Amino acid sequence: MTLKHTLKTINKTIGNSESMISKENYLLHRLDNNVTGLLLYATDINTYKQHLQLFKEKKVTKIYTGIIFGKLNETITKISSKIYYNKNKIKSYINKKGENATTYVYKVKEQSINNNIITEVIFVIITGKTHQIRLHMKSINKPILKDNIYGFNKNKEYLKISSQYNSITLKSLSYIFHFEKYNLGYMII
């Protein structure tokens, strides 16, 4: 779904707000299919270039929430690897040909469902590789619930618990921009 289409849908839902839809909207990033949450866009080219540069310089902290299948032993888990995206297979892999990616996982709350543990977590990433969080969680055998690409799709317990959710349990929550030049930062929630 394009930004313009999304804004038109919002416009239909909340009434006529033509100022929301301009010909010049610049999307700053993307979300994986089925991931919900915050999308950022600029309404002018200068703002777009300035913020895009911050993304390129890894001066944007991205925060997501999710529910994973399994228990984390530590309160904070750091996962680092090289991620390679295969456009032909529309899937990412941990591979030495890839680019560096780091995901921090913060345990929020665990609960037991039918003798299985699921854990609510917060993910913090600075890099933004395709399917980074989903692949990193699979790499430690703690997939995100309802993930049809990297989940345990042959595990009956995973599928049973995942079936309780309408969509993947990964949501974009906020972005923190760091402007060192001005000793300023801001967070969008």
One Martini backbone bead per residue (centre of mass of N, CA, C, O) as a GRO file, in nm:
protein
  189
    1MET     BB    1   0.096   0.037   0.024
    2THR     BB    2   0.069   0.354  -0.023
    3LEU     BB    3   0.079   0.657   0.112
    4LYS     BB    4  -0.150   0.785  -0.048
    5HIS     BB    5  -0.353   0.557   0.004
    6THR     BB    6  -0.348   0.576   0.312
    7LEU     BB    7  -0.439   0.874   0.331
    8LYS     BB    8  -0.708   0.831   0.185
    9THR     BB    9  -0.823   0.635   0.391
   10ILE     BB   10  -0.812   0.828   0.627
   11ASN     BB   11  -0.981   1.051   0.499
   12LYS     BB   12  -1.242   0.879   0.485
   13THR     BB   13  -1.261   0.822   0.794
   14ILE     BB   14  -1.219   1.145   0.911
   15GLY     BB   15  -1.242   1.309   0.655
   16ASN     BB   16  -1.183   1.620   0.510
   17SER     BB   17  -0.810   1.638   0.459
   18GLU     BB   18  -0.625   1.774   0.223
   19SER     BB   19  -0.355   1.840   0.381
   20MET     BB   20  -0.264   1.534   0.402
   21ILE     BB   21  -0.272   1.547   0.077
   22SER     BB   22   0.002   1.550  -0.122
   23LYS     BB   23   0.219   1.541  -0.389
   24GLU     BB   24   0.461   1.577  -0.153
   25ASN     BB   25   0.562   1.270  -0.045
   26TYR     BB   26   0.823   1.130   0.179
   27LEU     BB   27   0.942   0.831   0.236
   28LEU     BB   28   1.171   0.713   0.495
   29HIS     BB   29   1.040   0.421   0.513
   30ARG     BB   30   0.975   0.076   0.600
   31LEU     BB   31   0.758  -0.204   0.620
   32ASP     BB   32   0.673  -0.495   0.663
   33ASN     BB   33   0.470  -0.712   0.594
   34ASN     BB   34   0.224  -0.709   0.856
   35VAL     BB   35   0.344  -0.463   0.980
   36THR     BB   36   0.283  -0.241   1.230
   37GLY     BB   37   0.267   0.122   1.242
   38LEU     BB   38   0.503   0.353   1.205
   39LEU     BB   39   0.515   0.616   0.962
   40LEU     BB   40   0.747   0.809   0.776
   41TYR     BB   41   0.717   1.151   0.653
   42ALA     BB   42   0.770   1.403   0.417
   43THR     BB   43   0.663   1.731   0.278
   44ASP     BB   44   0.970   1.786   0.203
   45ILE     BB   45   1.282   1.763   0.062
   46ASN     BB   46   1.463   1.870   0.295
   47THR     BB   47   1.356   1.690   0.520
   48TYR     BB   48   1.410   1.428   0.381
   49LYS     BB   49   1.720   1.451   0.351
   50GLN     BB   50   1.787   1.491   0.649
   51HIS     BB   51   1.655   1.220   0.754
   52LEU     BB   52   1.790   1.020   0.562
   53GLN     BB   53   2.076   1.073   0.669
   54LEU     BB   54   2.023   0.963   0.952
   55PHE     BB   55   1.971   0.677   0.861
   56LYS     BB   56   2.248   0.631   0.717
   57GLU     BB   57   2.410   0.717   0.999
   58LYS     BB   58   2.265   0.578   1.242
   59LYS     BB   59   2.057   0.823   1.395
   60VAL     BB   60   1.826   0.597   1.437
   61THR     BB   61   1.594   0.481   1.663
   62LYS     BB   62   1.422   0.171   1.669
   63ILE     BB   63   1.093   0.078   1.793
   64TYR     BB   64   0.958  -0.236   1.906
   65THR     BB   65   0.702  -0.475   1.928
   66GLY     BB   66   0.651  -0.814   2.074
   67ILE     BB   67   0.585  -1.171   2.025
   68ILE     BB   68   0.729  -1.462   2.154
   69PHE     BB   69   0.851  -1.791   2.126
   70GLY     BB   70   0.945  -1.809   2.440
   71LYS     BB   71   1.239  -1.781   2.645
   72LEU     BB   72   1.429  -1.548   2.814
   73ASN     BB   73   1.717  -1.539   3.013
   74GLU     BB   74   1.740  -1.240   2.960
   75THR     BB   75   1.662  -0.908   2.975
   76ILE     BB   76   1.909  -0.866   2.773
   77THR     BB   77   1.950  -0.899   2.416
   78LYS     BB   78   2.216  -0.953   2.183
   79ILE     BB   79   2.206  -0.931   1.818
   80SER     BB   80   2.463  -1.029   1.583
   81SER     BB   81   2.491  -0.983   1.220
   82LYS     BB   82   2.483  -1.090   0.892
   83ILE     BB   83   2.270  -0.958   0.633
   84TYR     BB   84   2.103  -1.124   0.361
   85TYR     BB   85   1.928  -1.028   0.068
   86ASN     BB   86   1.698  -1.218  -0.133
   87LYS     BB   87   1.513  -1.114  -0.396
   88ASN     BB   88   1.416  -1.385  -0.524
   89LYS     BB   89   1.304  -1.500  -0.226
   90ILE     BB   90   1.213  -1.287  -0.020
   91LYS     BB   91   1.478  -1.321   0.179
   92SER     BB   92   1.663  -1.362   0.471
   93TYR     BB   93   2.015  -1.402   0.575
   94ILE     BB   94   2.270  -1.546   0.738
   95ASN     BB   95   2.568  -1.384   0.605
   96LYS     BB   96   2.888  -1.282   0.514
   97LYS     BB   97   2.769  -1.101   0.264
   98GLY     BB   98   2.646  -0.914   0.448
   99GLU     BB   99   2.515  -0.689   0.678
  100ASN     BB  100   2.526  -0.527   0.954
  101ALA     BB  101   2.339  -0.635   1.256
  102THR     BB  102   2.142  -0.502   1.538
  103THR     BB  103   1.967  -0.648   1.824
  104TYR     BB  104   1.759  -0.549   2.087
  105VAL     BB  105   1.626  -0.740   2.369
  106TYR     BB  106   1.341  -0.677   2.583
  107LYS     BB  107   1.208  -0.796   2.859
  108VAL     BB  108   0.873  -0.781   2.990
  109LYS     BB  109   0.675  -1.055   2.951
  110GLU     BB  110   0.559  -1.358   3.082
  111GLN     BB  111   0.374  -1.652   2.955
  112SER     BB  112   0.149  -1.922   2.992
  113ILE     BB  113   0.059  -2.160   2.723
  114ASN     BB  114   0.017  -2.472   2.727
  115ASN     BB  115   0.324  -2.508   2.838
  116ASN     BB  116   0.401  -2.230   2.705
  117ILE     BB  117   0.618  -1.969   2.624
  118ILE     BB  118   0.558  -1.623   2.620
  119THR     BB  119   0.703  -1.301   2.501
  120GLU     BB  120   0.726  -0.979   2.580
  121VAL     BB  121   0.879  -0.725   2.368
  122ILE     BB  122   1.161  -0.510   2.299
  123PHE     BB  123   1.290  -0.348   2.015
  124VAL     BB  124   1.627  -0.237   1.922
  125ILE     BB  125   1.727  -0.039   1.636
  126ILE     BB  126   1.955   0.093   1.389
  127THR     BB  127   1.938  -0.090   1.195
  128GLY     BB  128   1.759  -0.178   0.860
  129LYS     BB  129   1.698  -0.471   0.776
  130THR     BB  130   1.552  -0.707   0.612
  131HIS     BB  131   1.400  -0.887   0.860
  132GLN     BB  132   1.576  -0.857   1.116
  133ILE     BB  133   1.408  -0.937   1.364
  134ARG     BB  134   1.294  -1.204   1.257
  135LEU     BB  135   1.571  -1.340   1.206
  136HIS     BB  136   1.698  -1.309   1.486
  137MET     BB  137   1.482  -1.477   1.634
  138LYS     BB  138   1.527  -1.736   1.477
  139SER     BB  139   1.839  -1.769   1.550
  140ILE     BB  140   1.725  -1.820   1.872
  141ASN     BB  141   1.448  -1.977   1.880
  142LYS     BB  142   1.238  -1.692   1.885
  143PRO     BB  143   0.975  -1.644   1.736
  144ILE     BB  144   0.739  -1.466   1.595
  145LEU     BB  145   0.425  -1.439   1.609
  146LYS     BB  146   0.281  -1.506   1.295
  147ASP     BB  147   0.535  -1.593   1.124
  148ASN     BB  148   0.537  -1.713   0.789
  149ILE     BB  149   0.863  -1.718   0.741
  150TYR     BB  150   1.026  -1.749   1.051
  151GLY     BB  151   0.860  -1.951   1.172
  152PHE     BB  152   0.718  -2.245   1.329
  153ASN     BB  153   0.530  -2.397   1.081
  154LYS     BB  154   0.565  -2.716   1.216
  155ASN     BB  155   0.469  -2.625   1.499
  156LYS     BB  156   0.191  -2.686   1.678
  157GLU     BB  157   0.218  -2.485   1.915
  158TYR     BB  158   0.282  -2.233   1.754
  159LEU     BB  159   0.023  -2.243   1.577
  160LYS     BB  160  -0.183  -2.236   1.807
  161ILE     BB  161  -0.098  -1.963   1.928
  162SER     BB  162  -0.097  -1.792   1.663
  163SER     BB  163  -0.411  -1.827   1.604
  164GLN     BB  164  -0.488  -1.589   1.820
  165TYR     BB  165  -0.386  -1.411   1.583
  166ASN     BB  166  -0.428  -1.194   1.307
  167SER     BB  167  -0.120  -1.104   1.323
  168ILE     BB  168   0.165  -1.006   1.343
  169THR     BB  169   0.357  -0.936   1.657
  170LEU     BB  170   0.465  -0.663   1.504
  171LYS     BB  171   0.556  -0.323   1.612
  172SER     BB  172   0.580   0.002   1.542
  173LEU     BB  173   0.653   0.265   1.779
  174SER     BB  174   0.945   0.426   1.746
  175TYR     BB  175   1.151   0.728   1.698
  176ILE     BB  176   1.498   0.834   1.724
  177PHE     BB  177   1.652   1.142   1.682
  178HIS     BB  178   2.001   1.246   1.612
  179PHE     BB  179   2.139   1.578   1.669
  180GLU     BB  180   2.458   1.670   1.707
  181LYS     BB  181   2.490   1.960   1.598
  182TYR     BB  182   2.240   2.054   1.817
  183ASN     BB  183   2.191   1.882   2.064
  184LEU     BB  184   1.946   1.699   1.937
  185GLY     BB  185   1.626   1.540   1.991
  186TYR     BB  186   1.363   1.308   1.879
  187MET     BB  187   1.035   1.167   1.936
  188ILE     BB  188   0.826   0.918   1.782
  189ILE     BB  189   0.487   0.778   1.875
   0.00000   0.00000   0.00000
